[in-house]
Short mmCIF file of C-alpha atoms in Angstrom, two decimals:
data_model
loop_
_atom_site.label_atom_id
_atom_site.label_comp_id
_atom_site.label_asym_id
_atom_site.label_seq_id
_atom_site.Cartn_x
_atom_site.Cartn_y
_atom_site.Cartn_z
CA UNK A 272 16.62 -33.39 -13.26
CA UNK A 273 14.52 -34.62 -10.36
CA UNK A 274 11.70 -37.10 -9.82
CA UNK A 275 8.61 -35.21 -8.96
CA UNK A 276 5.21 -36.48 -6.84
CA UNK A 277 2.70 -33.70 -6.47
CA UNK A 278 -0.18 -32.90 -4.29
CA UNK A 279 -2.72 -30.57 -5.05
CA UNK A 280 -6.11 -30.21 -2.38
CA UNK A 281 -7.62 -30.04 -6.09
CA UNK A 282 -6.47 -32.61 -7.95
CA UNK A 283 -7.38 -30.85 -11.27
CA UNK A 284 -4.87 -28.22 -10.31
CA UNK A 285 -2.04 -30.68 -10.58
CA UNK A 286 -3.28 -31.91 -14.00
CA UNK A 287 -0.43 -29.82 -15.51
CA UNK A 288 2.44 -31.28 -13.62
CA UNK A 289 0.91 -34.66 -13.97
CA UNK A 290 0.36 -34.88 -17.90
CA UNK A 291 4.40 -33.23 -17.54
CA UNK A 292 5.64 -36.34 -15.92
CA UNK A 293 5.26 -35.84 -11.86
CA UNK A 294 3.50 -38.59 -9.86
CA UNK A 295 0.31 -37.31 -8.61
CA UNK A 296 -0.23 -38.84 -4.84
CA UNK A 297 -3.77 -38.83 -3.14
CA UNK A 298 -2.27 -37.67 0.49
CA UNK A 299 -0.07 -35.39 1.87
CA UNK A 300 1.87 -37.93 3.62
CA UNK A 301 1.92 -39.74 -0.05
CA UNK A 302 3.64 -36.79 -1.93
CA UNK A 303 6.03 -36.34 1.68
CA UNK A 304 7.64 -39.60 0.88
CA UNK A 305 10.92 -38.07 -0.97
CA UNK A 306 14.25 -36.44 -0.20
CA UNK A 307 13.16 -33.19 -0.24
CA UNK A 308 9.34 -32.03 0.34
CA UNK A 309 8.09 -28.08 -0.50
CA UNK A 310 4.55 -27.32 0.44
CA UNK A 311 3.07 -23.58 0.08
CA UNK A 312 -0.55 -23.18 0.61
CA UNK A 313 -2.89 -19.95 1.21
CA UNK A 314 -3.10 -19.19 4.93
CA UNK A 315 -2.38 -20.91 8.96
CA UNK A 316 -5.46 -23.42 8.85
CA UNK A 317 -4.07 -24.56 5.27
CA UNK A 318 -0.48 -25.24 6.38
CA UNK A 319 -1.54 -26.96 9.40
CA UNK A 320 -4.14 -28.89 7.31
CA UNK A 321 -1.61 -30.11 4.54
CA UNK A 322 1.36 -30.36 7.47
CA UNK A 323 0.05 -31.63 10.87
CA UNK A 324 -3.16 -33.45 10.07
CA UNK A 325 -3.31 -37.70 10.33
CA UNK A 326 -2.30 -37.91 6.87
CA UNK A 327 -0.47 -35.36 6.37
CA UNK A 328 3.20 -34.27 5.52
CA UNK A 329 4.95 -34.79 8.89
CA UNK A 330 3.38 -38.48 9.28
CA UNK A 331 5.01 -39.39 5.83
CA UNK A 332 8.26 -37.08 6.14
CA UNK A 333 11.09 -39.56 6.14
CA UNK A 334 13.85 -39.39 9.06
CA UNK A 335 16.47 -37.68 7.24
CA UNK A 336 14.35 -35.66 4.12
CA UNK A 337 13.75 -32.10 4.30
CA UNK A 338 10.71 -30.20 4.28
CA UNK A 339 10.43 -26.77 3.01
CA UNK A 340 7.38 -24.84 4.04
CA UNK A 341 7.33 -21.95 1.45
CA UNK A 342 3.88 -20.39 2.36
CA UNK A 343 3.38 -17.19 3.53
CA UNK A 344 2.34 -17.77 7.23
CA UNK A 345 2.25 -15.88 10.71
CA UNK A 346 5.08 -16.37 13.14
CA UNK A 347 3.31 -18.02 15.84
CA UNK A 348 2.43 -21.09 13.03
CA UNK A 349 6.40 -21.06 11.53
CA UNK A 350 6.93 -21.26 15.64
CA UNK A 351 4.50 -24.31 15.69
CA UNK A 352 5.47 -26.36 12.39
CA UNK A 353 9.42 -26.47 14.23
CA UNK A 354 8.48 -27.15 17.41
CA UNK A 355 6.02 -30.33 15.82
CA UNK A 356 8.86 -31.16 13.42
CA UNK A 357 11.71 -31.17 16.01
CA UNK A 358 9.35 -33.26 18.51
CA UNK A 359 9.13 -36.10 15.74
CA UNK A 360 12.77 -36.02 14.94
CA UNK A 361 11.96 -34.37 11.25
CA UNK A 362 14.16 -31.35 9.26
CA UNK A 363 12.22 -28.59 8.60
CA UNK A 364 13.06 -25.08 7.21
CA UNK A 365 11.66 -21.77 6.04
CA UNK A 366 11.51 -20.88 2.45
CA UNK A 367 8.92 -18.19 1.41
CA UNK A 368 8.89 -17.06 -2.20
CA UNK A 369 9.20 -13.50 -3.76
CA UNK A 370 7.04 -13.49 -6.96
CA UNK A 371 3.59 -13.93 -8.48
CA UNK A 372 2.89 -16.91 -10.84
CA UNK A 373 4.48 -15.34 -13.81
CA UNK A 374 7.36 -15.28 -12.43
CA UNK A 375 7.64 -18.92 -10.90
CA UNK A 376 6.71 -19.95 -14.47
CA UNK A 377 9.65 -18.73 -15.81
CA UNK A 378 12.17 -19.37 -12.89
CA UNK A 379 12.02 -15.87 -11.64
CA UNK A 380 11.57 -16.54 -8.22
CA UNK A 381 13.55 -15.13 -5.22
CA UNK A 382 13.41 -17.55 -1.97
CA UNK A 383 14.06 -16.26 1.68
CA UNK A 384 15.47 -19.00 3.47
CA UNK A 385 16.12 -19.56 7.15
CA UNK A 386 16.91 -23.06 9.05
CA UNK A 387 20.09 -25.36 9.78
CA UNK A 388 22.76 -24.45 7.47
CA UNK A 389 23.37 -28.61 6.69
CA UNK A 390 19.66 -28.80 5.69
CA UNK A 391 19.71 -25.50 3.68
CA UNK A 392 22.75 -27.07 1.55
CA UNK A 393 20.84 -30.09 1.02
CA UNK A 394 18.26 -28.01 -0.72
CA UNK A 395 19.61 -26.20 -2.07
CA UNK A 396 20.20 -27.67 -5.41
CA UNK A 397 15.99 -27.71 -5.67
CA UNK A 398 16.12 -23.78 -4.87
CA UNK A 399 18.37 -23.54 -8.24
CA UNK A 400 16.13 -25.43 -10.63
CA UNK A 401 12.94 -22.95 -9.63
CA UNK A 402 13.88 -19.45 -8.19
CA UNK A 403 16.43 -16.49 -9.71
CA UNK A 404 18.10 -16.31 -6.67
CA UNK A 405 18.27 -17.63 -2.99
CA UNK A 406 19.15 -15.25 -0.07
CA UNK A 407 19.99 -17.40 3.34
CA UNK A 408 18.34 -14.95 6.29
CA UNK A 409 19.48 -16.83 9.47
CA UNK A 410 19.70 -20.24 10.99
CA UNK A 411 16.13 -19.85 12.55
CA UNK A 412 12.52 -20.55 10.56
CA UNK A 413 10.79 -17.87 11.69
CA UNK A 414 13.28 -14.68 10.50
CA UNK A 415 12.87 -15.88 6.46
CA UNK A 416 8.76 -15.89 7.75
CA UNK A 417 9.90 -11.98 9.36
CA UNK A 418 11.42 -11.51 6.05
CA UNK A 419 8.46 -12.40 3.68
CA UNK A 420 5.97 -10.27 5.87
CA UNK A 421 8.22 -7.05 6.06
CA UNK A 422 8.69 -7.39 1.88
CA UNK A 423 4.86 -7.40 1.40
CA UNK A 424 4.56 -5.14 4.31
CA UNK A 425 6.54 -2.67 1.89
CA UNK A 426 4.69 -3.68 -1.34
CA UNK A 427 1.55 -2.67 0.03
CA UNK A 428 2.64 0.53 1.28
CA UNK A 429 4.01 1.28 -2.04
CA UNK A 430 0.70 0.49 -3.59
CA UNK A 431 -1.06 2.83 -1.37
CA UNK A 432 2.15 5.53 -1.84
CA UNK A 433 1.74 5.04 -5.30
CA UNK A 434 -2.21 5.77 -5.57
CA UNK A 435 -1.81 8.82 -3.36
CA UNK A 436 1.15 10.61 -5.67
CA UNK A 437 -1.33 9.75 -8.65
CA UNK A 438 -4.64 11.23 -7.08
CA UNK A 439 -2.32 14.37 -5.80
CA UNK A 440 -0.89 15.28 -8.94
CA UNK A 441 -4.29 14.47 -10.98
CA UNK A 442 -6.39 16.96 -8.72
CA UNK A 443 -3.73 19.45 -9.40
CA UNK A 444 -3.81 19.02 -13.09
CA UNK A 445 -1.11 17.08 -14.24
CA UNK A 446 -1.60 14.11 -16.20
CA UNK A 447 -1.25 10.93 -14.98
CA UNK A 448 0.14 9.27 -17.87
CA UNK A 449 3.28 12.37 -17.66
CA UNK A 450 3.66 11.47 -14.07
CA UNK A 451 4.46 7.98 -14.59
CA UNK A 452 6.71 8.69 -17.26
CA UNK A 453 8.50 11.16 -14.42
CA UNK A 454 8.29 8.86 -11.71
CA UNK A 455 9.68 5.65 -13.39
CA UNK A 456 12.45 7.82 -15.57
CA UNK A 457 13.88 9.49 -12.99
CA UNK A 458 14.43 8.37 -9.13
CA UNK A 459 11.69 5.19 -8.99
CA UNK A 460 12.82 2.83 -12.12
CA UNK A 461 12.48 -0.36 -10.17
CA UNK A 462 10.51 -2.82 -11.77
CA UNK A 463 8.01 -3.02 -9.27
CA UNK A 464 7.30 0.50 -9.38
CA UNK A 465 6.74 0.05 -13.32
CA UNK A 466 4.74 -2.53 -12.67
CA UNK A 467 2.26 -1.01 -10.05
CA UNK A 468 2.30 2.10 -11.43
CA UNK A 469 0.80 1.23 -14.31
CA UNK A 470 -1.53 -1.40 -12.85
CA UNK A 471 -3.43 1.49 -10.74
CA UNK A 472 -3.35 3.65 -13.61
CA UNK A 473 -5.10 1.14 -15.93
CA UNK A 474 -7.59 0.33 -13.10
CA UNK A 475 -8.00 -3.24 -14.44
CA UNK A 476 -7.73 -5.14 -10.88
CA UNK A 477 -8.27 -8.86 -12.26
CA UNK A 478 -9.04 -11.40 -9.50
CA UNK A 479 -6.01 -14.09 -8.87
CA UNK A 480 -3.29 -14.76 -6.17
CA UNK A 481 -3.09 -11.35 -5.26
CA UNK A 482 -6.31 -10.92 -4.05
CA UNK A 483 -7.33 -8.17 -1.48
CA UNK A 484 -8.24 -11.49 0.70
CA UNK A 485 -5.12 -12.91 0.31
CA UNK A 486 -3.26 -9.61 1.11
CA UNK A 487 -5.45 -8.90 4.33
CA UNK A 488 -4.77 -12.24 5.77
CA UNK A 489 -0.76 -11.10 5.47
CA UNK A 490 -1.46 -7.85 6.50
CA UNK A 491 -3.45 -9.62 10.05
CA UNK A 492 -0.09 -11.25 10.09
CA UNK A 493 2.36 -8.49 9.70
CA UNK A 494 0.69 -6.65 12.48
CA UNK A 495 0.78 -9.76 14.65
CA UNK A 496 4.53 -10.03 13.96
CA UNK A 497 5.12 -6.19 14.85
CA UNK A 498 3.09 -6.67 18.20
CA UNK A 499 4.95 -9.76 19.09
CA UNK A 500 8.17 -8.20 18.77
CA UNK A 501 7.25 -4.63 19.90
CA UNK A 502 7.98 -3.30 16.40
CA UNK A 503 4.61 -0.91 16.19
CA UNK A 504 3.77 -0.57 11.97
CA UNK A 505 1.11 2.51 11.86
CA UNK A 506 1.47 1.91 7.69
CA UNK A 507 0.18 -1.43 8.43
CA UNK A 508 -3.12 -0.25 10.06
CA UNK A 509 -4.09 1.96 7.70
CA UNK A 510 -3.91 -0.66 4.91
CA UNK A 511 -5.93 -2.72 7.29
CA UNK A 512 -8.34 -0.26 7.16
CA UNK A 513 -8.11 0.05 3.56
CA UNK A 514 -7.97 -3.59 2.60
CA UNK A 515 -11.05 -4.51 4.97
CA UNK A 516 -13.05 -0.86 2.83
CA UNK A 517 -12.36 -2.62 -0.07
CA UNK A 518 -13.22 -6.61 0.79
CA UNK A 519 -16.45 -4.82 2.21
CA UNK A 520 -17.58 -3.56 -1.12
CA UNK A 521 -17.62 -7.09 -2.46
CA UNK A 522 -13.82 -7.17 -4.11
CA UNK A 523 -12.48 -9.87 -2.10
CA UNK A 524 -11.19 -11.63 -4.72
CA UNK A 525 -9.84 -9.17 -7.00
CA UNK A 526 -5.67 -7.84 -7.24
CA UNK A 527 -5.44 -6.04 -4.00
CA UNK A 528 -3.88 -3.15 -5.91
CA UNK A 529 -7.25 -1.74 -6.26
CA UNK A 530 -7.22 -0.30 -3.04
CA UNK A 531 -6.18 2.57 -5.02
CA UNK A 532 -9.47 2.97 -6.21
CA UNK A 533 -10.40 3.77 -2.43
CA UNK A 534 -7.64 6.53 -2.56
CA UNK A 535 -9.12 8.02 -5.69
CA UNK A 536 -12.66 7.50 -3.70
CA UNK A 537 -11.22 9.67 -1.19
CA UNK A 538 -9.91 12.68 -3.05
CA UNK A 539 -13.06 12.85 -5.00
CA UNK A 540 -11.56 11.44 -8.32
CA UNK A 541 -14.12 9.03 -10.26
CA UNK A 542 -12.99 5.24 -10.98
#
């Protein structure tokens, strides 16, 4: 096993961890005092909050330990966290995670990583004990960052493929309920295809870490990433469009899935 100290901007949110034996540490610098240190947090200002702050993870990282940033981020910021690591003599790599909550509660997790192949090794032992699987992208931080954004990049364009086959076939007739039996038993049996298929089709968009917030912040950062590398992603503005449609009618918070409701919206279908 390993010996666990946790940090949570809301210390009730640890309260789990805590009453399961992990130390609970008041700082950021506190909980970067081990071998290995993984931090994943909502957005830029967070990470640089929880990473480069007076207190926090980089002024308590110890010479030879590890740190792992695992959030979703933009490139410029995976650019800044190993430029500010390599300037203090500190090992940092890239390790975003494939998966909601569900699956990191039951060690379903898939991790992009991307960083020096000694300091990927080291970790790689702590990868085991929480993801599936582990897929090494490259040597430098930023591609397993390139990596994260292109998979949700996809994910949201199936989500908004997905609501347009179902609002086609509707306003011709067929049901939606046959469709989805079509679609998933023939060419598109993928699990996430099962699984978003049938979330726009039961229209029950529960708020939670897929918010339409959450998604339009990665979406600012996808299209960020395709201008900095001349890669132009027309899919990408039209979710843009679609994501800020739907935070504008007061469902920030809420699974950004229902921007199929938007789609339906469109095609003169009722919710």
């Amino acid at each position: 096993g390993h010996s666990i100290t946790v940090y949570n901007r809301t210390a009730e949110k640890a309260a789990p961890l805590v009453e399961a034996g992990a130390r609970l540490a008041k700082t950021p610098a506190q909980a970067a005092a081990g071998d290995i240190v993984l931090s994943i947090v909502a957005d830029d200002a967070a990470v640089a909050a929880l990473t480069l702050s007076d207190d926090g993870i980089l002024s308590g990282l110890k010479g030879d330990a590890v740190h792992v940033g695992m959030s979703t981020m933009t490139v410029d910021m995976a650019d800044r966290l190993v430029a500010a690591h390599e300037a203090a003599g500190k090992h940092y790599i890239s390790g975003p995670v494939m998966g909601r909550p569900e699956a990191a509660a039951t060690g379903e997790l898939f991790i992009a990583v991307a960083g020096a192949p000694a300091d990927v090794a080291r970790v790689k032992p702590v990868f085991n004990a929480i993801a599936k699987q582990t897929f090494v992208i490259g040597e430098h931080s930023v591609q397993a960052i390139l990596m994260k954004l292109g998979m949700n990049h996809l994910i949201h364009c199936l989500v908004e493929e997905l609501a347009e086959f179902f609002a086609l076939v509707e306003k011709g007739g067929v049901s939606p309920k046959v469709a989805r039996e079509f679609l998933i038993g023939t060419l598109f049996n993928a699990p996430i295809y099962q699984r978003f298929s049938a979330l726009i089709l039961e229209r029950k968009f529960a708020p939670g870490n897929a918010s339409a917030r959450l998604a339009l912040k990665d979406n600012r950062a996808i299209l960020a990433a395709g201008e900095k590398f001349g890669a132009p992603l027309p899919f990408a503005s039209i979710l843009h469009d679609r994501l800020v449609a739907l935070i504008a009618q007061g469902d920030s918070e809420i699974d950004y899935a229902a921007i199929s409701r938007l789609v339906r919206r469109d095609a003169g279908l009722n919710d």
